[in-house]
PDB file of C-alpha atoms in Angstrom:
ATOM      1  CA  MET A   1     -91.534 -23.500 -19.506  1.00 54.00           C
ATOM      2  CA  PHE A   2     -92.989 -25.065 -22.920  1.00 52.00           C
ATOM      3  CA  THR A   3     -91.414 -28.254 -22.328  1.00 53.00           C
ATOM      4  CA  ASP A   4     -90.878 -30.952 -19.404  1.00 53.00           C
ATOM      5  CA  SER A   5     -87.050 -30.500 -19.854  1.00 56.00           C
ATOM      6  CA  GLY A   6     -86.932 -27.654 -17.503  1.00 56.00           C
ATOM      7  CA  LYS A   7     -84.865 -25.266 -19.771  1.00 61.00           C
ATOM      8  CA  SER A   8     -86.315 -22.332 -20.857  1.00 71.00           C
ATOM      9  CA  GLY A   9     -85.889 -20.453 -24.283  1.00 82.00           C
ATOM     10  CA  GLY A  10     -86.040 -21.513 -27.814  1.00 93.00           C
ATOM     11  CA  ALA A  11     -88.196 -21.096 -31.046  1.00 94.00           C
ATOM     12  CA  PHE A  12     -91.831 -21.788 -31.205  1.00 94.00           C
ATOM     13  CA  ALA A  13     -94.601 -21.394 -33.350  1.00 91.00           C
ATOM     14  CA  CYS A  14     -98.540 -21.138 -33.352  1.00 90.00           C
ATOM     15  CA  LEU A  15    -100.150 -23.339 -36.202  1.00 87.00           C
ATOM     16  CA  SER A  16    -103.619 -24.206 -36.976  1.00 84.00           C
ATOM     17  CA  GLY A  17    -105.463 -25.999 -39.760  1.00 79.00           C
ATOM     18  CA  GLY A  18    -107.148 -22.967 -41.107  1.00 74.00           C
ATOM     19  CA  VAL A  19    -107.613 -19.360 -41.266  1.00 78.00           C
ATOM     20  CA  GLY A  20    -108.888 -17.380 -38.436  1.00 81.00           C
ATOM     21  CA  GLU A  21    -108.488 -19.904 -35.566  1.00 79.00           C
ATOM     22  CA  GLY A  22    -106.606 -17.426 -33.388  1.00 83.00           C
ATOM     23  CA  LYS A  23    -102.976 -18.409 -33.878  1.00 91.00           C
ATOM     24  CA  SER A  24    -101.640 -14.895 -34.351  1.00 91.00           C
ATOM     25  CA  THR A  25    -103.561 -13.572 -31.229  1.00 91.00           C
ATOM     26  CA  THR A  26    -102.233 -16.467 -29.240  1.00 91.00           C
ATOM     27  CA  LEU A  27     -98.758 -16.047 -30.350  1.00 94.00           C
ATOM     28  CA  PHE A  28     -98.842 -12.269 -29.521  1.00 95.00           C
ATOM     29  CA  ASN A  29    -100.225 -13.046 -25.968  1.00 93.00           C
ATOM     30  CA  LEU A  30     -97.511 -15.570 -25.254  1.00 94.00           C
ATOM     31  CA  ALA A  31     -94.674 -13.218 -26.530  1.00 96.00           C
ATOM     32  CA  TYR A  32     -96.210 -10.465 -24.429  1.00 96.00           C
ATOM     33  CA  ILE A  33     -96.299 -12.464 -21.316  1.00 95.00           C
ATOM     34  CA  CYS A  34     -92.615 -13.819 -21.726  1.00 95.00           C
ATOM     35  CA  ALA A  35     -91.410 -10.112 -22.301  1.00 97.00           C
ATOM     36  CA  SER A  36     -93.375  -8.965 -19.209  1.00 95.00           C
ATOM     37  CA  MET A  37     -91.520 -11.805 -17.412  1.00 94.00           C
ATOM     38  CA  GLY A  38     -88.057 -10.226 -18.394  1.00 95.00           C
ATOM     39  CA  ASP A  39     -87.147 -12.445 -21.291  1.00 96.00           C
ATOM     40  CA  LYS A  40     -85.812 -11.108 -24.458  1.00 97.00           C
ATOM     41  CA  VAL A  41     -88.416 -12.017 -26.999  1.00 97.00           C
ATOM     42  CA  LEU A  42     -88.698 -11.686 -30.810  1.00 98.00           C
ATOM     43  CA  ILE A  43     -91.974 -12.062 -32.682  1.00 97.00           C
ATOM     44  CA  VAL A  44     -91.245 -13.121 -36.383  1.00 96.00           C
ATOM     45  CA  ASP A  45     -94.199 -12.569 -38.886  1.00 94.00           C
ATOM     46  CA  SER A  46     -93.481 -15.563 -41.142  1.00 90.00           C
ATOM     47  CA  ASP A  47     -97.086 -15.580 -42.506  1.00 86.00           C
ATOM     48  CA  LEU A  48     -95.860 -14.171 -45.943  1.00 83.00           C
ATOM     49  CA  ARG A  49     -99.301 -13.977 -47.465  1.00 82.00           C
ATOM     50  CA  ARG A  50    -101.474 -12.564 -44.816  1.00 87.00           C
ATOM     51  CA  PRO A  51     -99.160 -11.040 -42.076  1.00 89.00           C
ATOM     52  CA  VAL A  52    -101.079  -9.332 -39.059  1.00 89.00           C
ATOM     53  CA  GLN A  53     -98.454  -8.989 -36.395  1.00 92.00           C
ATOM     54  CA  HIS A  54     -97.616  -5.436 -37.752  1.00 93.00           C
ATOM     55  CA  THR A  55    -101.153  -4.304 -37.455  1.00 90.00           C
ATOM     56  CA  MET A  56    -101.255  -5.730 -33.867  1.00 92.00           C
ATOM     57  CA  LEU A  57     -98.146  -3.730 -33.002  1.00 93.00           C
ATOM     58  CA  ASN A  58     -99.179  -0.763 -35.094  1.00 93.00           C
ATOM     59  CA  MET A  59     -95.856  -0.933 -37.067  1.00 94.00           C
ATOM     60  CA  SER A  60     -94.634  -0.674 -40.688  1.00 91.00           C
ATOM     61  CA  ASN A  61     -94.416  -3.891 -42.626  1.00 92.00           C
ATOM     62  CA  ASN A  62     -92.397  -2.154 -45.742  1.00 90.00           C
ATOM     63  CA  PHE A  63     -89.063  -4.324 -45.001  1.00 90.00           C
ATOM     64  CA  GLY A  64     -88.685  -7.461 -42.976  1.00 93.00           C
ATOM     65  CA  LEU A  65     -88.277 -11.215 -43.136  1.00 92.00           C
ATOM     66  CA  THR A  66     -88.634 -11.424 -46.927  1.00 90.00           C
ATOM     67  CA  ASN A  67     -85.851  -8.982 -47.352  1.00 90.00           C
ATOM     68  CA  VAL A  68     -83.506 -11.041 -44.939  1.00 90.00           C
ATOM     69  CA  LEU A  69     -84.364 -14.245 -46.854  1.00 87.00           C
ATOM     70  CA  LEU A  70     -83.489 -12.527 -50.089  1.00 86.00           C
ATOM     71  CA  ARG A  71     -80.405 -11.331 -48.494  1.00 84.00           C
ATOM     72  CA  ASP A  72     -81.292  -7.665 -49.561  1.00 84.00           C
ATOM     73  CA  VAL A  73     -80.600  -6.375 -45.877  1.00 88.00           C
ATOM     74  CA  PRO A  74     -79.041  -7.477 -42.770  1.00 90.00           C
ATOM     75  CA  ILE A  75     -81.247  -8.848 -40.150  1.00 91.00           C
ATOM     76  CA  GLU A  76     -80.195  -6.271 -37.730  1.00 91.00           C
ATOM     77  CA  GLU A  77     -81.925  -3.536 -40.101  1.00 92.00           C
ATOM     78  CA  THR A  78     -85.249  -5.306 -40.035  1.00 94.00           C
ATOM     79  CA  ILE A  79     -85.873  -6.152 -36.441  1.00 96.00           C
ATOM     80  CA  LYS A  80     -87.523  -3.335 -34.506  1.00 96.00           C
ATOM     81  CA  ALA A  81     -88.098  -2.576 -30.811  1.00 96.00           C
ATOM     82  CA  THR A  82     -91.897  -2.279 -29.804  1.00 96.00           C
ATOM     83  CA  ASP A  83     -93.488  -0.365 -26.964  1.00 94.00           C
ATOM     84  CA  VAL A  84     -93.252  -3.365 -24.735  1.00 95.00           C
ATOM     85  CA  PRO A  85     -90.136  -3.634 -22.978  1.00 96.00           C
ATOM     86  CA  ASN A  86     -87.982  -6.724 -24.099  1.00 97.00           C
ATOM     87  CA  LEU A  87     -90.377  -7.397 -26.957  1.00 98.00           C
ATOM     88  CA  HIS A  88     -88.803  -7.191 -30.581  1.00 98.00           C
ATOM     89  CA  PHE A  89     -90.395  -7.585 -33.932  1.00 97.00           C
ATOM     90  CA  LEU A  90     -89.514  -8.826 -37.383  1.00 96.00           C
ATOM     91  CA  PRO A  91     -92.020  -7.952 -39.754  1.00 95.00           C
ATOM     92  CA  SER A  92     -92.890 -10.242 -42.773  1.00 92.00           C
ATOM     93  CA  GLY A  93     -91.921  -7.476 -45.392  1.00 90.00           C
ATOM     94  CA  LYS A  94     -93.555  -7.353 -48.639  1.00 85.00           C
ATOM     95  CA  LEU A  95     -93.966 -10.474 -50.733  1.00 79.00           C
ATOM     96  CA  PRO A  96     -92.069 -10.433 -53.866  1.00 73.00           C
ATOM     97  CA  ARG A  97     -93.482 -11.783 -57.038  1.00 72.00           C
ATOM     98  CA  ASN A  98     -90.872 -14.451 -57.276  1.00 63.00           C
ATOM     99  CA  SER A  99     -91.619 -15.773 -53.829  1.00 62.00           C
ATOM    100  CA  VAL A 100     -91.379 -19.634 -54.831  1.00 62.00           C
ATOM    101  CA  GLY A 101     -89.207 -21.419 -52.635  1.00 67.00           C
ATOM    102  CA  LEU A 102     -88.415 -18.030 -50.364  1.00 74.00           C
ATOM    103  CA  LEU A 103     -88.845 -20.139 -47.156  1.00 75.00           C
ATOM    104  CA  ASP A 104     -86.845 -23.295 -47.666  1.00 76.00           C
ATOM    105  CA  ASN A 105     -85.550 -25.446 -45.073  1.00 80.00           C
ATOM    106  CA  GLN A 106     -81.998 -24.233 -45.289  1.00 84.00           C
ATOM    107  CA  ARG A 107     -82.868 -20.670 -44.903  1.00 85.00           C
ATOM    108  CA  VAL A 108     -85.191 -21.258 -42.222  1.00 86.00           C
ATOM    109  CA  LYS A 109     -82.591 -23.378 -40.257  1.00 88.00           C
ATOM    110  CA  GLU A 110     -79.957 -20.597 -40.561  1.00 90.00           C
ATOM    111  CA  LEU A 111     -82.508 -17.923 -39.650  1.00 91.00           C
ATOM    112  CA  VAL A 112     -83.740 -19.957 -36.365  1.00 92.00           C
ATOM    113  CA  LYS A 113     -79.936 -20.548 -35.327  1.00 94.00           C
ATOM    114  CA  ASN A 114     -79.197 -16.859 -35.834  1.00 93.00           C
ATOM    115  CA  LEU A 115     -82.293 -15.621 -33.857  1.00 96.00           C
ATOM    116  CA  LYS A 116     -81.927 -18.060 -31.056  1.00 95.00           C
ATOM    117  CA  ALA A 117     -78.461 -16.625 -30.409  1.00 94.00           C
ATOM    118  CA  ARG A 118     -79.885 -13.373 -29.876  1.00 95.00           C
ATOM    119  CA  TYR A 119     -83.268 -13.867 -27.931  1.00 97.00           C
ATOM    120  CA  ASP A 120     -84.481 -15.972 -25.210  1.00 96.00           C
ATOM    121  CA  TYR A 121     -87.792 -16.775 -27.069  1.00 97.00           C
ATOM    122  CA  VAL A 122     -88.491 -16.523 -30.813  1.00 97.00           C
ATOM    123  CA  PHE A 123     -92.218 -16.772 -31.736  1.00 97.00           C
ATOM    124  CA  PHE A 124     -92.942 -17.467 -35.428  1.00 95.00           C
ATOM    125  CA  ASP A 125     -96.423 -16.521 -36.589  1.00 93.00           C
ATOM    126  CA  SER A 126     -97.139 -18.589 -39.644  1.00 88.00           C
ATOM    127  CA  PRO A 127     -99.720 -19.231 -42.133  1.00 84.00           C
ATOM    128  CA  PRO A 128    -102.338 -22.368 -41.534  1.00 81.00           C
ATOM    129  CA  VAL A 129    -100.558 -25.571 -42.079  1.00 79.00           C
ATOM    130  CA  MET A 130    -103.282 -26.789 -44.581  1.00 73.00           C
ATOM    131  CA  GLY A 131    -102.355 -26.102 -48.180  1.00 70.00           C
ATOM    132  CA  VAL A 132     -99.315 -23.865 -47.424  1.00 67.00           C
ATOM    133  CA  SER A 133     -95.866 -25.489 -47.133  1.00 72.00           C
ATOM    134  CA  ASP A 134     -94.472 -22.644 -45.377  1.00 77.00           C
ATOM    135  CA  ALA A 135     -96.070 -23.474 -42.143  1.00 78.00           C
ATOM    136  CA  SER A 136     -94.657 -27.187 -42.551  1.00 81.00           C
ATOM    137  CA  ILE A 137     -91.140 -25.866 -43.202  1.00 84.00           C
ATOM    138  CA  ILE A 138     -91.157 -23.577 -40.122  1.00 86.00           C
ATOM    139  CA  ALA A 139     -92.649 -26.389 -37.760  1.00 85.00           C
ATOM    140  CA  SER A 140     -89.902 -28.650 -38.948  1.00 84.00           C
ATOM    141  CA  GLU A 141     -87.174 -26.401 -37.929  1.00 87.00           C
ATOM    142  CA  LEU A 142     -88.509 -25.198 -34.534  1.00 91.00           C
ATOM    143  CA  ASP A 143     -88.196 -26.260 -30.954  1.00 93.00           C
ATOM    144  CA  GLY A 144     -91.869 -26.778 -30.477  1.00 90.00           C
ATOM    145  CA  VAL A 145     -95.271 -25.883 -32.061  1.00 91.00           C
ATOM    146  CA  LEU A 146     -98.652 -25.233 -30.146  1.00 88.00           C
ATOM    147  CA  LEU A 147    -101.730 -26.118 -32.315  1.00 87.00           C
ATOM    148  CA  VAL A 148    -104.480 -23.666 -32.161  1.00 87.00           C
ATOM    149  CA  VAL A 149    -108.101 -24.856 -32.631  1.00 83.00           C
ATOM    150  CA  GLN A 150    -111.088 -22.515 -32.764  1.00 79.00           C
ATOM    151  CA  TYR A 151    -113.975 -24.277 -31.222  1.00 79.00           C
ATOM    152  CA  ARG A 152    -116.494 -25.541 -33.927  1.00 75.00           C
ATOM    153  CA  LYS A 153    -114.833 -23.410 -36.807  1.00 74.00           C
ATOM    154  CA  TYR A 154    -113.737 -26.267 -38.713  1.00 70.00           C
ATOM    155  CA  PRO A 155    -114.457 -29.831 -38.690  1.00 70.00           C
ATOM    156  CA  ARG A 156    -112.720 -32.075 -36.088  1.00 75.00           C
ATOM    157  CA  ALA A 157    -111.049 -34.053 -38.794  1.00 77.00           C
ATOM    158  CA  MET A 158    -109.308 -30.992 -39.975  1.00 75.00           C
ATOM    159  CA  SER A 159    -107.563 -30.309 -36.691  1.00 78.00           C
ATOM    160  CA  ALA A 160    -106.767 -34.105 -36.717  1.00 80.00           C
ATOM    161  CA  ARG A 161    -105.138 -33.770 -40.253  1.00 80.00           C
ATOM    162  CA  ALA A 162    -103.311 -30.590 -39.317  1.00 81.00           C
ATOM    163  CA  LYS A 163    -101.811 -32.327 -36.173  1.00 83.00           C
ATOM    164  CA  ARG A 164    -100.679 -35.298 -38.511  1.00 84.00           C
ATOM    165  CA  LEU A 165     -99.147 -32.810 -41.147  1.00 82.00           C
ATOM    166  CA  ILE A 166     -97.102 -31.245 -38.273  1.00 83.00           C
ATOM    167  CA  GLU A 167     -95.724 -34.330 -36.863  1.00 84.00           C
ATOM    168  CA  SER A 168     -95.070 -35.792 -40.434  1.00 81.00           C
ATOM    169  CA  VAL A 169     -92.368 -33.013 -41.212  1.00 84.00           C
ATOM    170  CA  GLY A 170     -90.852 -33.674 -37.655  1.00 84.00           C
ATOM    171  CA  GLY A 171     -92.646 -30.726 -35.772  1.00 86.00           C
ATOM    172  CA  ASN A 172     -92.941 -31.203 -32.039  1.00 89.00           C
ATOM    173  CA  ILE A 173     -96.320 -30.432 -30.810  1.00 88.00           C
ATOM    174  CA  LEU A 174     -96.084 -29.351 -27.351  1.00 89.00           C
ATOM    175  CA  GLY A 175    -100.012 -28.988 -26.737  1.00 84.00           C
ATOM    176  CA  VAL A 176    -103.198 -27.666 -28.213  1.00 85.00           C
ATOM    177  CA  VAL A 177    -104.677 -24.317 -27.503  1.00 83.00           C
ATOM    178  CA  LEU A 178    -108.511 -24.466 -27.671  1.00 85.00           C
ATOM    179  CA  ASN A 179    -109.770 -21.089 -28.435  1.00 82.00           C
ATOM    180  CA  LEU A 180    -113.230 -20.351 -27.376  1.00 82.00           C
ATOM    181  CA  SER A 181    -113.155 -16.692 -27.844  1.00 68.00           C
ATOM    182  CA  LEU A 182    -116.083 -16.388 -30.451  1.00 55.00           C
ATOM    183  CA  ILE A 183    -118.454 -18.421 -28.352  1.00 51.00           C
ATOM    184  CA  HIS A 184    -121.498 -16.261 -27.296  1.00 46.00           C
TER     185      HIS A 184
END
């Protein structure tokens, strides 16, 4: 469904150049639709600085991805079922003070492989790609990325730069979502 190859499933992210362009909402809606169609879906809140998926799902953010990456707890103890059938959630967890290098390519690669074996679709909510290396690391390890652009929120050059950054790390941009939700 996300590529021309005809095979379904995989790990994907919604990325944007800046804050507030609608990537978290877009990602949640995609995950919800896939779960509603009967696919086993996981949302991973990998925005370790400004996580929002837990508030959208009205769930706790005490333990999650940070604990898994630090190898404090097994992943099975951090993934939660939601009120939506087939939709599961891995919160970001609390960001530790020594968070430098927490999201590195090898850890993310292992995580993605593990989660893809358990779920039809894995959706990573990430920070903006501009100025935060976490988004680039995530993009480089996934099957595809949707670039979310909020209409007239940032200069066009910023969206073009975000696209180039994603491509420069090997991210596979599947398409662009133009978010018009704030137009009056």
